[in-house]
Amino acid sequence: MSTLAVFLVLAGASAWAASQLHKNSVGPKQLKKNAVTTAKIKNGAVTGSKIRLSSLGTVPSATHAATAGDATTLQGNGPAAFVSGNGEVLSARRDLQIGDEVELLALPGIGTLTATCQTGTTKPLTSFYVNNRSGGPVDQTLEYGEGIDATTVPDGGEVSDGHEGIVAIRMKVATRSTPATIATLDLNAAAEPPVPCSAFVQVVLSRG
């Protein structure tokens, strides 16, 4: 009977101790390996400040996220190659011989851009032509060294400008349709040996 009494007393003391653990009294030594399971972790309990970021790998679907914000990595193009909104950038370069007439670019919604190379007074003459194929009239302005002028070009018509030697012209063309299509053309050419006319252009095209 005395042995049984001692056993019951000890058992009761152990049960009391297990149910009366002091706050912050359980530490790593008291926890068994793998004792804390996913189900035991309270939802939202693990925050970003508790995560060792160096231990995280790259999320498979975000492999290129580190470079996506850098415009210089977008298919090898720099920021200047992109236009915000509903637009695009077009460019072309051609070497022309005397007597050549070539289409440099198709201008969506407007028509085409051609260039010619002819014999000039002292140097080869490079000329650029915008052919209106928009289905209606277009308004055009021209900026060059001597000033600015403007005109209206009917459907099927063309507007042109050119110079001997070095050429640097900015032309803007806008349709009267709704929404409008507007093209800003930077037209350039150099008449230097061994090529009579080296024509190159960059066009910023926007719609609406």
mmCIF file of C-alpha atoms in Angstrom:
data_model
loop_
_atom_site.group_PDB
_atom_site.id
_atom_site.type_symbol
_atom_site.label_atom_id
_atom_site.label_comp_id
_atom_site.label_asym_id
_atom_site.label_seq_id
_atom_site.Cartn_x
_atom_site.Cartn_y
_atom_site.Cartn_z
ATOM 1 C CA MET A 1 0.000 0.000 0.000
ATOM 2 C CA SER A 2 2.811 2.410 0.809
ATOM 3 C CA THR A 3 4.494 1.676 -2.507
ATOM 4 C CA LEU A 4 1.228 2.314 -4.358
ATOM 5 C CA ALA A 5 0.727 5.554 -2.490
ATOM 6 C CA VAL A 6 4.213 6.763 -3.420
ATOM 7 C CA PHE A 7 3.564 5.858 -7.078
ATOM 8 C CA LEU A 8 0.287 7.773 -7.165
ATOM 9 C CA VAL A 9 1.885 10.801 -5.554
ATOM 10 C CA LEU A 10 4.732 10.850 -8.092
ATOM 11 C CA ALA A 11 2.363 10.357 -11.021
ATOM 12 C CA GLY A 12 0.155 13.172 -9.829
ATOM 13 C CA ALA A 13 3.151 15.466 -9.443
ATOM 14 C CA SER A 14 4.330 14.711 -12.984
ATOM 15 C CA ALA A 15 0.864 15.439 -14.407
ATOM 16 C CA TRP A 16 0.689 18.688 -12.467
ATOM 17 C CA ALA A 17 4.141 19.728 -13.673
ATOM 18 C CA ALA A 18 3.251 18.981 -17.307
ATOM 19 C CA SER A 19 0.125 21.108 -17.104
ATOM 20 C CA GLN A 20 1.787 23.977 -15.262
ATOM 21 C CA LEU A 21 4.789 24.817 -17.500
ATOM 22 C CA HIS A 22 6.069 28.314 -16.953
ATOM 23 C CA LYS A 23 5.956 30.841 -19.779
ATOM 24 C CA ASN A 24 9.048 30.709 -22.044
ATOM 25 C CA SER A 25 10.284 27.590 -20.182
ATOM 26 C CA VAL A 26 10.346 25.347 -23.321
ATOM 27 C CA GLY A 27 13.348 25.832 -25.577
ATOM 28 C CA PRO A 28 15.197 24.017 -28.377
ATOM 29 C CA LYS A 29 16.470 21.349 -25.988
ATOM 30 C CA GLN A 30 12.946 20.370 -24.964
ATOM 31 C CA LEU A 31 11.659 20.042 -28.559
ATOM 32 C CA LYS A 32 12.124 16.814 -30.434
ATOM 33 C CA LYS A 33 13.458 16.900 -33.995
ATOM 34 C CA ASN A 34 10.638 17.559 -36.477
ATOM 35 C CA ALA A 35 8.274 18.215 -33.580
ATOM 36 C CA VAL A 36 6.904 21.435 -35.135
ATOM 37 C CA THR A 37 4.919 20.409 -38.220
ATOM 38 C CA THR A 38 3.261 22.569 -40.877
ATOM 39 C CA ALA A 39 -0.137 21.940 -39.327
ATOM 40 C CA LYS A 40 1.116 23.318 -35.990
ATOM 41 C CA ILE A 41 2.215 26.654 -37.450
ATOM 42 C CA LYS A 42 -0.416 29.347 -37.116
ATOM 43 C CA ASN A 43 -1.536 30.886 -40.410
ATOM 44 C CA GLY A 44 0.266 34.161 -40.989
ATOM 45 C CA ALA A 45 2.684 33.529 -38.133
ATOM 46 C CA VAL A 46 5.794 33.377 -40.352
ATOM 47 C CA THR A 47 6.547 36.888 -41.647
ATOM 48 C CA GLY A 48 9.158 38.189 -44.052
ATOM 49 C CA SER A 49 11.446 39.400 -41.279
ATOM 50 C CA LYS A 50 11.701 35.794 -39.997
ATOM 51 C CA ILE A 51 12.867 34.386 -43.328
ATOM 52 C CA ARG A 52 16.549 34.105 -44.238
ATOM 53 C CA LEU A 53 16.370 35.426 -47.805
ATOM 54 C CA SER A 54 19.705 33.881 -48.772
ATOM 55 C CA SER A 55 18.158 30.453 -48.251
ATOM 56 C CA LEU A 56 15.462 31.030 -50.882
ATOM 57 C CA GLY A 57 16.039 29.931 -54.462
ATOM 58 C CA THR A 58 14.652 31.537 -57.605
ATOM 59 C CA VAL A 59 10.972 30.936 -58.199
ATOM 60 C CA PRO A 60 10.844 28.881 -61.447
ATOM 61 C CA SER A 61 8.358 31.191 -63.190
ATOM 62 C CA ALA A 62 10.376 34.295 -62.233
ATOM 63 C CA THR A 63 13.762 33.288 -63.605
ATOM 64 C CA HIS A 64 14.139 36.547 -65.575
ATOM 65 C CA ALA A 65 12.543 38.868 -63.031
ATOM 66 C CA ALA A 66 15.933 40.266 -62.039
ATOM 67 C CA THR A 67 16.450 41.762 -65.510
ATOM 68 C CA ALA A 68 12.879 42.463 -66.654
ATOM 69 C CA GLY A 69 12.953 45.996 -65.234
ATOM 70 C CA ASP A 70 16.069 46.930 -67.229
ATOM 71 C CA ALA A 71 15.089 48.253 -70.649
ATOM 72 C CA THR A 72 18.557 47.492 -72.006
ATOM 73 C CA THR A 73 17.756 43.775 -71.764
ATOM 74 C CA LEU A 74 14.541 43.882 -73.815
ATOM 75 C CA GLN A 75 15.621 41.900 -76.878
ATOM 76 C CA GLY A 76 18.842 43.904 -76.942
ATOM 77 C CA ASN A 77 17.031 47.227 -77.429
ATOM 78 C CA GLY A 78 17.601 50.334 -75.364
ATOM 79 C CA PRO A 79 14.893 52.612 -73.917
ATOM 80 C CA ALA A 80 14.859 54.834 -77.027
ATOM 81 C CA ALA A 81 13.573 51.925 -79.114
ATOM 82 C CA PHE A 82 10.245 51.844 -77.304
ATOM 83 C CA VAL A 83 7.268 54.184 -77.449
ATOM 84 C CA SER A 84 4.692 54.352 -74.689
ATOM 85 C CA GLY A 85 1.067 53.997 -75.692
ATOM 86 C CA ASN A 86 -0.162 52.898 -79.115
ATOM 87 C CA GLY A 87 2.973 53.531 -81.180
ATOM 88 C CA GLU A 88 6.126 52.072 -82.671
ATOM 89 C CA VAL A 89 9.578 53.032 -83.887
ATOM 90 C CA LEU A 90 10.675 52.220 -87.438
ATOM 91 C CA SER A 91 14.112 52.640 -88.971
ATOM 92 C CA ALA A 92 15.937 51.909 -92.202
ATOM 93 C CA ARG A 93 19.283 52.542 -93.893
ATOM 94 C CA ARG A 94 20.234 52.115 -97.549
ATOM 95 C CA ASP A 95 23.223 52.937 -99.740
ATOM 96 C CA LEU A 96 22.124 54.339 -103.122
ATOM 97 C CA GLN A 97 23.899 54.749 -106.412
ATOM 98 C CA ILE A 98 23.228 57.584 -108.845
ATOM 99 C CA GLY A 99 19.836 56.984 -110.463
ATOM 100 C CA ASP A 100 18.518 54.699 -107.679
ATOM 101 C CA GLU A 101 14.983 55.027 -106.317
ATOM 102 C CA VAL A 102 14.203 52.705 -103.381
ATOM 103 C CA GLU A 103 11.375 52.291 -100.905
ATOM 104 C CA LEU A 104 12.886 52.733 -97.451
ATOM 105 C CA LEU A 105 9.834 52.040 -95.296
ATOM 106 C CA ALA A 106 6.138 51.286 -95.306
ATOM 107 C CA LEU A 107 4.375 53.747 -93.006
ATOM 108 C CA PRO A 108 1.296 51.955 -91.564
ATOM 109 C CA GLY A 109 -1.854 54.017 -91.983
ATOM 110 C CA ILE A 110 -0.063 56.646 -94.097
ATOM 111 C CA GLY A 111 1.750 55.239 -97.120
ATOM 112 C CA THR A 112 5.378 54.725 -98.058
ATOM 113 C CA LEU A 113 8.712 56.506 -97.777
ATOM 114 C CA THR A 114 11.086 56.380 -100.753
ATOM 115 C CA ALA A 115 14.510 57.876 -101.408
ATOM 116 C CA THR A 116 16.312 58.806 -104.607
ATOM 117 C CA CYS A 117 19.926 59.583 -105.469
ATOM 118 C CA GLN A 118 20.722 61.928 -108.345
ATOM 119 C CA THR A 119 23.624 63.954 -109.663
ATOM 120 C CA GLY A 120 23.726 67.366 -108.038
ATOM 121 C CA THR A 121 25.529 70.594 -108.893
ATOM 122 C CA THR A 122 28.578 69.863 -106.740
ATOM 123 C CA LYS A 123 27.606 66.733 -104.774
ATOM 124 C CA PRO A 124 25.065 63.925 -105.133
ATOM 125 C CA LEU A 125 21.481 64.957 -104.328
ATOM 126 C CA THR A 126 19.458 62.793 -101.908
ATOM 127 C CA SER A 127 15.673 63.276 -101.886
ATOM 128 C CA PHE A 128 12.984 61.741 -99.671
ATOM 129 C CA TYR A 129 9.356 61.235 -100.739
ATOM 130 C CA VAL A 130 6.336 60.443 -98.534
ATOM 131 C CA ASN A 131 3.612 58.933 -100.714
ATOM 132 C CA ASN A 132 0.129 59.399 -99.248
ATOM 133 C CA ARG A 133 -1.865 56.165 -99.441
ATOM 134 C CA SER A 134 -4.014 56.801 -96.368
ATOM 135 C CA GLY A 135 -7.333 57.141 -98.212
ATOM 136 C CA GLY A 136 -7.685 60.836 -97.354
ATOM 137 C CA PRO A 137 -5.654 64.047 -97.098
ATOM 138 C CA VAL A 138 -2.720 64.339 -94.709
ATOM 139 C CA ASP A 139 -1.168 67.419 -93.140
ATOM 140 C CA GLN A 140 2.595 67.771 -93.325
ATOM 141 C CA THR A 141 5.193 70.056 -91.746
ATOM 142 C CA LEU A 142 8.868 70.259 -92.586
ATOM 143 C CA GLU A 143 11.703 71.466 -90.355
ATOM 144 C CA TYR A 144 15.098 72.166 -91.909
ATOM 145 C CA GLY A 145 18.006 74.554 -91.616
ATOM 146 C CA GLU A 146 16.317 77.412 -93.461
ATOM 147 C CA GLY A 147 13.069 77.309 -91.499
ATOM 148 C CA ILE A 148 9.688 75.552 -91.317
ATOM 149 C CA ASP A 149 6.920 75.116 -93.858
ATOM 150 C CA ALA A 150 3.670 73.173 -94.117
ATOM 151 C CA THR A 151 1.293 71.780 -96.710
ATOM 152 C CA THR A 152 -1.668 69.449 -97.210
ATOM 153 C CA VAL A 153 -1.160 66.354 -99.366
ATOM 154 C CA PRO A 154 -4.207 64.747 -101.055
ATOM 155 C CA ASP A 155 -4.681 61.002 -101.161
ATOM 156 C CA GLY A 156 -2.430 59.591 -103.876
ATOM 157 C CA GLY A 157 -0.124 62.608 -103.758
ATOM 158 C CA GLU A 158 3.374 62.925 -102.380
ATOM 159 C CA VAL A 159 5.529 65.409 -100.514
ATOM 160 C CA SER A 160 9.313 65.519 -100.824
ATOM 161 C CA ASP A 161 12.446 67.343 -99.837
ATOM 162 C CA GLY A 162 16.157 66.822 -100.397
ATOM 163 C CA HIS A 163 19.565 68.473 -100.543
ATOM 164 C CA GLU A 164 23.021 67.922 -101.912
ATOM 165 C CA GLY A 165 25.684 66.485 -99.653
ATOM 166 C CA ILE A 166 24.673 66.190 -96.010
ATOM 167 C CA VAL A 167 20.926 66.047 -95.331
ATOM 168 C CA ALA A 168 19.151 66.454 -91.981
ATOM 169 C CA ILE A 169 15.398 67.030 -92.156
ATOM 170 C CA ARG A 170 12.524 66.471 -89.742
ATOM 171 C CA MET A 171 9.151 65.854 -91.354
ATOM 172 C CA LYS A 172 5.828 65.302 -89.573
ATOM 173 C CA VAL A 173 2.794 63.805 -91.269
ATOM 174 C CA ALA A 174 -0.679 63.437 -89.749
ATOM 175 C CA THR A 175 -3.861 61.926 -91.152
ATOM 176 C CA ARG A 176 -7.203 63.665 -90.659
ATOM 177 C CA SER A 177 -8.920 60.417 -89.744
ATOM 178 C CA THR A 178 -10.227 59.627 -86.269
ATOM 179 C CA PRO A 179 -8.173 58.375 -84.556
ATOM 180 C CA ALA A 180 -5.298 60.127 -86.311
ATOM 181 C CA THR A 181 -2.051 58.472 -87.344
ATOM 182 C CA ILE A 182 0.968 60.725 -86.842
ATOM 183 C CA ALA A 183 4.507 60.042 -88.053
ATOM 184 C CA THR A 184 7.624 61.995 -87.120
ATOM 185 C CA LEU A 185 10.392 61.260 -89.624
ATOM 186 C CA ASP A 186 14.037 62.106 -89.010
ATOM 187 C CA LEU A 187 15.498 61.974 -92.512
ATOM 188 C CA ASN A 188 19.256 61.916 -92.962
ATOM 189 C CA ALA A 189 21.717 61.362 -95.779
ATOM 190 C CA ALA A 190 25.416 61.736 -96.425
ATOM 191 C CA ALA A 191 27.069 61.985 -99.838
ATOM 192 C CA GLU A 192 30.579 60.763 -99.151
ATOM 193 C CA PRO A 193 32.786 58.473 -101.240
ATOM 194 C CA PRO A 194 32.679 55.623 -102.032
ATOM 195 C CA VAL A 195 28.856 55.689 -101.690
ATOM 196 C CA PRO A 196 27.107 58.508 -103.601
ATOM 197 C CA CYS A 197 24.080 58.633 -101.284
ATOM 198 C CA SER A 198 23.775 56.974 -97.883
ATOM 199 C CA ALA A 199 20.183 57.445 -96.705
ATOM 200 C CA PHE A 200 18.902 56.581 -93.255
ATOM 201 C CA VAL A 201 15.707 57.369 -91.382
ATOM 202 C CA GLN A 202 14.027 56.874 -88.029
ATOM 203 C CA VAL A 203 10.252 57.168 -87.721
ATOM 204 C CA VAL A 204 8.167 57.452 -84.559
ATOM 205 C CA LEU A 205 4.635 56.393 -85.459
ATOM 206 C CA SER A 206 1.679 56.868 -83.119
ATOM 207 C CA ARG A 207 -2.053 56.302 -83.448
ATOM 208 C CA GLY A 208 -4.947 57.908 -81.651
#
